[in-house]
Amino acid sequence: MQRSFDIVLFGATGYTGELVAEYLHSHAPAGARLAIAGRGAAKLEALRDRLGAAGMGVLLADATEPGSLAELAAATRVVVSTVGPYLLHGEPLVAACAAAGTDYVDLAGEPEFVDLMYLRHHASARDSGARLVHSCGFDSIPYDLGALFTVSRLPAGVPIALQGFGLASGAISGGTLHSAVNAIARFQEAGRISRQRRAIERHAPDGAIAEGRTVRGAGRRPHKEPLAGGWVAPAPTIDPDHVLRSARLDPAYGPDFTYAHYIVTRRLSRTIAAAAGLGVVVTMAQFEPTKRLILRLRPRGSGPSAERRARSFFRVRFVADYGYPDHRGRLITQVRGGDPGYGETAKMLAESAFALAFDSNLPNRGGGQWTPALALGWPLIERLERAGIVFEVVGPTL
Ligand SMILES: NC(=O)c1ccc[n+]([C@@H]2O[C@H](COP(=O)([O-])OP(=O)(O)OC[C@H]3O[C@@H](n4cnc5c(N)ncnc54)[C@H](OP(=O)(O)O)[C@@H]3O)[C@@H](O)[C@H]2O)c1
């Protein structure tokens, strides 16, 4: 089927969308056909002028108008979406891409959204050939691809106990705050949808784990962890869901794989403050008036300044214990880079779109909802390394 564009970015006028548009424009291979899309022609044209991207297409589409999304999906080979909160605005575009056989990437960090899209659109995407790849930003590229990078360096066919420790500094945007608070307000519903997904996926021919293999989540207790450089505590993010799903479907993660996921703070007082802060947000998010109070802290469309972004960084360290009781080994790796939430997220999302549009050596999964590691795998790791994100082995000991 003839398509006018290779990549269309929906949500280009948002805080993150503009960073992604800049990256796509300045790093696309020669001849790539790019377009930006959104609901306001004037804002989109002003962005195109600011970028100096005269050749970039401009498409009008609104998340509330399915017809405009069907036209968008039919006009391109790959759609990138930064229109969030995804639970509020995301589904009609995923549906349009699944129906049109158009590859799709986003920045969703909302587990309920990803599980719902699996339940409602995986089958039609499988039929049309559309690859639906969520969470291609700081959630969850460093974790999902970092886990793949780590297990690829271990002997084949051995049990693996992997721990991931994420340390990050940075400020958040209005869109991220709205998405997180909206997701937190619905955590009970999210748990129900997650169980429904697991029940269906474990019997699906393309979702079932191979006979004899086990893959489980592990850990959860806060503790001091010298290998992580501070205090570690479990965090309610989407990252372990993706790592475990990649492990379930890829035998390279070994016959018995566990993953424990933690965030790191340098001091115990910060861990306690973070846990208390999360508790307050969870409580306030349950009631509309107090939820609105939190959301006022950062309006949609706003985000950290360029100076704040320049001072931000992330480091995700992995500790893999592997082998049978009589032959145990340990490998420590890490993934690191600059501003996790926006600078590096824009890079990760744009490189994921380039991979879908232009790389002929991606894992051969066919259509459907796949994790970043399952859909994009090593070709994306290599792209991100060339773009300055470091994947490295730091030793059997530190
Ligand atoms: N997980 C990660 O690593 C990560 C990192 C960064 C961001 N994110 C996620 O990315 C999303 C965007 O964040 P952000 O801070 O960039 O948000 P934002 O600045 O509020 O941008 C939202 C975008 O959505 C567009 N939009 C809203 N409603 C629309 C509709 N009905 N039709 C078409 N477009 C519509 C807005 O267009 P207008 O300009 O017309 O209003 C804007 O372009 C959030 O869900 C956030 O959580 C995730």
Coordinates of C-alpha atoms and ligand atoms in Angstrom, one line a residue:
M1 CA 0.0 0.0 0.0
Q2 CA 1.3 3.5 -0.9
R3 CA 1.8 5.8 2.1
S4 CA 2.6 9.5 1.9
F5 CA 4.9 9.5 4.9
D6 CA 7.4 7.3 6.7
I7 CA 6.7 8.7 10.2
V8 CA 4.0 11.0 11.5
L9 CA 4.3 12.5 15.0
F10 CA 0.9 13.0 16.7
G11 CA 1.1 15.5 19.6
A12 CA 4.0 17.5 18.2
T13 CA 2.7 20.7 19.8
G14 CA 3.1 19.3 23.4
Y15 CA 6.1 19.7 25.7
T16 CA 7.6 16.3 24.9
G17 CA 6.2 16.3 21.3
E18 CA 8.2 19.3 20.4
L19 CA 11.5 17.7 21.6
V20 CA 10.6 14.6 19.6
A21 CA 9.9 16.7 16.5
E22 CA 13.3 18.4 16.8
Y23 CA 15.0 15.1 17.1
L24 CA 13.2 13.5 14.2
H25 CA 13.9 16.5 12.0
S26 CA 17.6 16.7 12.9
H27 CA 18.4 13.0 12.8
A28 CA 16.2 11.4 10.1
P29 CA 18.1 9.8 7.3
A30 CA 18.2 11.7 4.0
G31 CA 14.9 11.3 2.1
A32 CA 12.8 10.3 5.1
R33 CA 9.3 11.6 4.7
L34 CA 8.2 13.1 8.0
A35 CA 5.0 14.9 9.2
I36 CA 3.7 16.5 12.4
A37 CA 0.1 16.1 13.4
G38 CA -2.3 17.6 15.9
R39 CA -5.5 19.5 16.4
G40 CA -4.2 23.1 15.8
A41 CA -3.0 24.1 12.3
A42 CA -1.5 27.4 13.5
K43 CA 0.5 25.8 16.3
L44 CA 1.8 23.1 14.0
E45 CA 2.8 25.5 11.3
A46 CA 4.6 27.7 13.9
L47 CA 6.5 24.6 15.1
R48 CA 7.5 23.7 11.5
D49 CA 8.8 27.2 11.0
R50 CA 10.7 27.1 14.3
L51 CA 12.3 23.9 13.2
G52 CA 13.2 25.3 9.8
A53 CA 11.6 22.1 8.4
A54 CA 9.9 23.4 5.2
G55 CA 9.6 19.8 3.8
M56 CA 7.8 18.4 6.8
G57 CA 4.1 17.6 6.3
V58 CA 1.4 19.0 8.6
L59 CA -1.7 16.9 9.3
L60 CA -4.8 17.8 11.2
A61 CA -6.2 15.1 13.5
D62 CA -8.1 15.1 16.8
A63 CA -8.0 12.3 19.4
T64 CA -11.8 12.7 19.8
E65 CA -12.5 12.3 16.0
P66 CA -11.9 8.7 14.9
G67 CA -12.2 9.6 11.2
S68 CA -9.3 12.0 11.4
L69 CA -7.2 9.3 13.1
A70 CA -8.1 6.7 10.4
E71 CA -6.8 9.2 7.8
L72 CA -3.7 9.8 9.8
A73 CA -3.0 6.1 10.2
A74 CA -3.6 5.4 6.5
A75 CA -1.2 8.3 5.5
T76 CA 2.0 6.8 7.1
R77 CA 4.0 3.7 7.7
V78 CA 4.8 4.6 11.4
V79 CA 2.8 6.7 13.9
V80 CA 4.5 8.2 17.0
S81 CA 2.1 9.5 19.6
T82 CA 2.9 11.9 22.5
V83 CA -0.8 12.7 23.1
G84 CA -1.3 11.8 26.8
P85 CA -2.7 10.9 29.3
Y86 CA -3.0 7.8 27.1
L87 CA -5.8 6.4 29.3
L88 CA -7.8 9.5 28.3
H89 CA -6.8 10.1 24.7
G90 CA -4.8 7.1 23.4
E91 CA -7.1 4.3 22.4
P92 CA -8.7 5.7 19.2
L93 CA -5.3 6.1 17.6
V94 CA -4.1 2.6 18.6
A95 CA -7.4 1.2 17.1
A96 CA -6.8 3.1 13.9
C97 CA -3.2 1.9 13.5
A98 CA -4.2 -1.7 14.3
A99 CA -6.9 -1.6 11.7
A100 CA -4.7 0.1 9.0
G101 CA -1.6 -2.1 9.5
T102 CA 0.4 1.0 10.6
D103 CA 3.3 0.6 13.1
Y104 CA 2.8 2.6 16.3
V105 CA 5.0 3.8 19.2
D106 CA 4.3 5.9 22.2
L107 CA 5.4 6.9 25.7
A108 CA 2.7 5.3 27.8
G109 CA 3.7 4.7 31.4
E110 CA 0.1 3.7 32.4
P111 CA -0.1 -0.1 32.8
E112 CA -3.9 -0.1 32.6
F113 CA -3.7 1.5 29.1
V114 CA -1.1 -1.0 27.8
D115 CA -3.1 -3.9 29.1
L116 CA -6.4 -2.6 27.7
M117 CA -4.7 -2.1 24.3
Y118 CA -3.6 -5.7 24.4
L119 CA -7.1 -6.9 25.2
R120 CA -8.8 -4.8 22.6
H121 CA -6.4 -4.4 19.7
H122 CA -3.6 -7.1 19.8
A123 CA -5.7 -9.5 17.7
S124 CA -6.5 -7.0 15.0
A125 CA -2.9 -5.8 14.9
R126 CA -1.8 -9.4 14.5
D127 CA -4.1 -9.7 11.5
S128 CA -3.1 -6.4 9.9
G129 CA 0.6 -6.7 10.6
A130 CA 0.7 -3.5 12.7
R131 CA 3.4 -3.6 15.4
L132 CA 2.1 -1.7 18.6
V133 CA 5.0 -0.8 20.8
H134 CA 4.2 1.2 24.0
S135 CA 6.5 2.7 26.6
C136 CA 9.4 3.7 24.3
G137 CA 10.7 6.5 26.6
F138 CA 12.5 6.4 30.0
D139 CA 9.5 4.2 30.8
S140 CA 10.6 1.5 29.8
I141 CA 13.5 1.5 27.3
P142 CA 16.5 1.5 29.8
Y143 CA 14.9 -1.3 31.8
D144 CA 13.6 -3.5 29.1
L145 CA 16.6 -3.2 26.8
G146 CA 19.0 -3.1 29.7
A147 CA 17.6 -6.4 30.8
L148 CA 18.0 -7.8 27.2
F149 CA 21.6 -6.4 27.0
T150 CA 22.4 -8.1 30.4
V151 CA 21.0 -11.5 29.6
S152 CA 22.6 -11.5 26.2
R153 CA 26.0 -11.5 28.0
L154 CA 25.3 -14.5 30.2
P155 CA 25.8 -18.2 29.3
A156 CA 22.8 -19.7 27.5
G157 CA 20.4 -22.0 29.3
V158 CA 21.1 -21.0 32.9
P159 CA 18.7 -19.7 35.6
I160 CA 19.0 -15.9 36.0
A161 CA 18.0 -13.7 39.0
L162 CA 18.1 -10.2 37.7
Q163 CA 17.7 -7.0 39.8
G164 CA 17.3 -3.6 38.3
F165 CA 18.1 -0.4 40.2
G166 CA 17.0 2.9 38.7
L167 CA 18.6 6.2 39.8
A168 CA 17.4 9.4 38.1
S169 CA 17.4 13.1 38.7
G170 CA 15.1 15.5 36.8
A171 CA 11.8 17.4 36.9
I172 CA 8.5 16.3 35.4
S173 CA 6.1 17.9 32.8
G174 CA 2.5 18.7 33.2
G175 CA 1.5 15.9 30.8
T176 CA 3.5 13.4 32.9
L177 CA 1.9 14.6 36.2
H178 CA -1.6 14.4 34.7
S179 CA -0.9 10.9 33.3
A180 CA 0.6 9.6 36.6
V181 CA -2.2 11.0 38.9
N182 CA -4.9 9.8 36.5
A183 CA -3.3 6.3 36.6
I184 CA -2.8 6.3 40.4
A185 CA -6.5 7.2 40.9
R186 CA -7.4 4.0 39.1
F187 CA -5.0 1.5 40.6
Q188 CA -7.7 -1.0 41.6
E189 CA -9.2 -1.0 38.1
A190 CA -5.6 -1.4 36.7
G191 CA -5.1 -4.5 38.8
R192 CA -8.3 -6.0 37.6
I193 CA -7.4 -5.4 33.9
S194 CA -3.9 -6.7 34.4
R195 CA -5.2 -10.0 35.8
Q196 CA -7.7 -10.2 32.9
R197 CA -4.8 -9.7 30.4
R198 CA -2.6 -12.4 32.1
A199 CA -5.5 -14.9 32.1
I200 CA -6.0 -14.5 28.3
E201 CA -2.3 -14.0 27.3
R202 CA -1.1 -17.1 29.0
H203 CA -3.3 -19.3 26.8
A204 CA -2.7 -17.3 23.5
P205 CA -0.4 -19.0 21.0
D206 CA 1.8 -15.9 20.8
G207 CA 1.7 -15.1 24.5
A208 CA 2.2 -18.4 26.3
I209 CA 5.5 -19.2 28.0
A210 CA 7.3 -22.3 26.7
E211 CA 6.7 -25.6 28.6
G212 CA 9.3 -26.0 31.4
R213 CA 10.3 -22.3 31.7
T214 CA 9.4 -20.1 34.6
V215 CA 9.4 -16.3 34.7
R216 CA 8.4 -14.4 37.9
G217 CA 8.6 -11.0 39.6
A218 CA 10.8 -11.0 42.8
G219 CA 12.1 -8.7 45.5
R220 CA 10.0 -5.8 46.9
R221 CA 11.5 -5.0 50.3
P222 CA 13.2 -1.6 50.8
H223 CA 16.9 -2.0 51.9
K224 CA 20.3 -0.5 51.7
E225 CA 22.1 -1.9 48.6
P226 CA 25.8 -1.1 48.1
L227 CA 25.7 -2.4 44.5
A228 CA 23.0 0.2 43.7
G229 CA 24.8 3.0 45.6
G230 CA 22.1 3.8 48.1
W231 CA 18.8 2.8 49.5
V232 CA 16.4 0.9 47.3
A233 CA 12.7 0.5 47.3
P234 CA 10.1 -1.0 44.9
A235 CA 8.3 1.5 42.7
P236 CA 4.8 1.2 41.1
T237 CA 6.1 1.8 37.5
I238 CA 5.3 -0.1 34.3
D239 CA 8.9 -1.2 33.8
P240 CA 8.9 -4.6 35.5
D241 CA 5.7 -5.6 33.5
H242 CA 7.7 -5.1 30.3
V243 CA 10.9 -6.8 31.5
L244 CA 8.8 -9.9 32.6
R245 CA 6.8 -10.0 29.4
S246 CA 10.0 -9.9 27.3
A247 CA 11.4 -12.7 29.4
R248 CA 8.2 -14.8 29.1
L249 CA 8.3 -14.7 25.3
D250 CA 12.1 -14.9 24.7
P251 CA 13.8 -18.1 25.7
A252 CA 17.2 -16.2 25.8
Y253 CA 16.2 -15.1 29.3
G254 CA 16.8 -18.7 30.4
P255 CA 14.8 -21.6 31.9
D256 CA 14.1 -19.8 35.3
F257 CA 14.1 -16.0 35.3
T258 CA 13.2 -13.6 38.1
Y259 CA 13.3 -9.9 38.0
A260 CA 13.2 -7.5 41.0
H261 CA 12.7 -3.8 40.3
Y262 CA 13.8 -0.9 42.5
I263 CA 14.3 2.8 42.5
V264 CA 17.4 4.2 44.3
T265 CA 17.8 7.1 46.6
R266 CA 21.2 8.1 48.0
R267 CA 19.8 8.6 51.6
L268 CA 17.2 6.7 53.7
S269 CA 15.5 10.1 54.5
R270 CA 14.8 10.5 50.8
T271 CA 13.4 7.0 50.5
I272 CA 11.0 7.7 53.4
A273 CA 10.1 11.2 52.0
A274 CA 9.4 9.6 48.5
A275 CA 7.2 6.9 50.1
A276 CA 5.3 9.4 52.2
G277 CA 4.9 11.7 49.1
L278 CA 3.6 8.8 47.1
G279 CA 1.1 7.9 49.9
V280 CA -0.2 11.5 49.9
V281 CA -0.6 11.6 46.1
V282 CA -2.4 8.2 46.1
T283 CA -4.8 9.4 48.8
M284 CA -5.4 12.8 47.1
A285 CA -5.9 11.2 43.7
Q286 CA -8.9 9.2 44.9
F287 CA -11.1 12.4 45.4
E288 CA -11.8 14.8 42.5
P289 CA -11.3 18.1 44.5
T290 CA -7.9 17.0 46.0
K291 CA -6.9 15.5 42.6
R292 CA -7.5 18.8 40.9
L293 CA -5.3 20.5 43.6
I294 CA -2.3 18.3 42.7
L295 CA -2.9 18.7 38.9
R296 CA -2.7 22.5 39.4
L297 CA 0.9 22.1 40.4
R298 CA 1.9 21.7 36.8
P299 CA -0.4 22.6 33.9
R300 CA -0.4 20.5 30.7
G301 CA 2.0 21.8 28.1
S302 CA 4.6 23.0 30.6
G303 CA 7.8 21.2 31.6
P304 CA 11.3 21.7 33.0
S305 CA 13.6 24.4 31.5
A306 CA 16.5 23.5 29.2
E307 CA 18.9 24.4 32.0
R308 CA 17.1 22.0 34.4
R309 CA 17.1 19.3 31.7
A310 CA 20.9 19.8 31.2
R311 CA 21.5 19.0 34.9
S312 CA 19.4 15.8 34.8
F313 CA 20.7 12.3 34.4
F314 CA 19.8 8.6 34.8
R315 CA 21.6 5.4 35.6
V316 CA 19.9 2.0 35.7
R317 CA 22.2 -0.7 37.1
F318 CA 21.5 -4.4 36.7
V319 CA 22.9 -7.2 38.9
A320 CA 22.5 -10.6 37.4
D321 CA 23.1 -13.7 39.5
Y322 CA 23.1 -16.8 37.2
G323 CA 23.9 -20.5 37.0
Y324 CA 23.1 -23.6 38.9
P325 CA 24.1 -23.9 42.6
D326 CA 27.4 -25.6 41.9
H327 CA 28.5 -23.0 39.2
R328 CA 27.2 -19.5 40.1
G329 CA 28.3 -16.2 38.6
R330 CA 27.5 -12.6 38.8
L331 CA 27.4 -9.9 36.1
I332 CA 26.8 -6.2 36.7
T333 CA 25.8 -3.9 33.9
Q334 CA 24.3 -0.4 33.5
V335 CA 22.5 1.9 31.1
R336 CA 23.1 5.6 31.6
G337 CA 22.5 8.9 29.9
G338 CA 21.3 12.5 30.4
D339 CA 17.8 14.0 31.2
P340 CA 15.7 10.8 31.5
G341 CA 12.2 12.3 31.2
Y342 CA 12.5 14.5 28.1
G343 CA 15.9 14.9 26.4
E344 CA 16.7 11.1 26.4
T345 CA 13.0 10.1 26.2
A346 CA 12.7 12.1 22.9
K347 CA 15.8 10.4 21.6
M348 CA 14.5 6.9 22.6
L349 CA 11.1 7.4 21.1
A350 CA 12.4 8.9 17.8
E351 CA 15.0 6.2 17.5
S352 CA 12.3 3.6 18.1
A353 CA 10.3 5.1 15.2
F354 CA 13.4 5.2 13.0
A355 CA 14.0 1.5 13.8
L356 CA 10.4 0.6 12.8
A357 CA 10.5 2.6 9.7
F358 CA 14.0 1.8 8.4
D359 CA 15.6 -1.2 10.0
S360 CA 15.3 -4.5 8.1
N361 CA 17.0 -6.5 10.9
L362 CA 14.4 -6.2 13.6
P363 CA 13.2 -9.3 15.4
N364 CA 10.6 -11.0 13.2
R365 CA 7.5 -10.9 15.4
G366 CA 4.8 -9.8 13.0
G367 CA 1.9 -7.7 14.0
G368 CA 0.6 -7.3 17.6
Q369 CA 1.4 -5.6 20.8
W370 CA 5.1 -6.2 21.7
T371 CA 7.5 -4.8 24.3
P372 CA 10.3 -2.6 23.1
A373 CA 12.8 -5.5 23.6
L374 CA 10.7 -8.0 21.7
A375 CA 9.9 -5.7 18.8
L376 CA 13.1 -3.6 18.5
G377 CA 15.7 -5.6 20.4
W378 CA 19.4 -5.3 19.6
P379 CA 19.0 -3.0 16.6
L380 CA 17.5 -0.4 18.9
I381 CA 20.3 -0.9 21.5
E382 CA 22.8 -0.2 18.7
R383 CA 20.9 2.9 17.6
L384 CA 20.8 4.3 21.1
E385 CA 24.5 3.6 21.7
R386 CA 25.3 5.6 18.5
A387 CA 23.0 8.3 19.8
G388 CA 25.0 8.6 23.1
I389 CA 23.2 6.4 25.5
V390 CA 25.6 4.1 27.2
F391 CA 25.0 0.3 27.7
E392 CA 28.0 -1.2 29.5
V393 CA 29.3 -4.1 31.6
V394 CA 30.7 -2.7 34.9
G395 CA 31.9 -5.9 36.3
P396 CA 31.3 -9.0 38.3
T397 CA 32.1 -6.6 41.3
L398 CA 32.0 -2.9 41.6
Ligands
LIG1 N1 7.1 7.4 30.2 C1 8.0 8.3 29.9 O1 9.1 8.1 29.9 C2 7.5 9.7 29.5 C3 8.3 10.8 29.3 C4 7.7 12.0 28.9 C5 6.4 12.1 28.6 N2 5.6 10.9 28.8 C6 4.2 11.0 28.5 O2 3.9 11.6 27.3 C7 2.6 12.3 27.3 C8 2.8 13.7 26.9 O3 3.4 14.5 27.9 P1 3.7 16.0 27.7 O4 4.2 16.6 29.0 O5 4.4 16.3 26.5 O6 2.1 16.5 27.6 P2 1.6 17.9 27.0 O7 2.7 18.9 27.0 O8 0.4 18.2 27.8 O9 1.2 17.6 25.5 C9 0.0 16.9 25.1 C10 -0.2 16.9 23.6 O10 -1.4 16.2 23.4 C11 -2.2 17.0 22.5 N3 -3.6 16.8 22.7 C12 -4.3 16.8 23.8 N4 -5.6 16.5 23.6 C13 -5.7 16.3 22.2 C14 -6.7 15.9 21.3 N5 -8.0 15.8 21.7 N6 -6.4 15.7 20.0 C15 -5.2 15.9 19.6 N7 -4.1 16.2 20.4 C16 -4.4 16.4 21.7 C17 -1.8 18.4 22.9 O11 -2.2 19.3 21.8 P3 -2.5 20.9 21.9 O12 -1.1 21.5 21.8 O13 -3.4 21.1 20.8 O14 -3.1 21.1 23.3 C18 -0.3 18.3 23.0 O15 0.3 18.3 21.8 C19 2.1 12.1 28.8 O16 1.2 11.0 28.8 C20 3.4 11.7 29.6 O17 3.1 10.9 30.7 C21 6.1 9.8 29.2

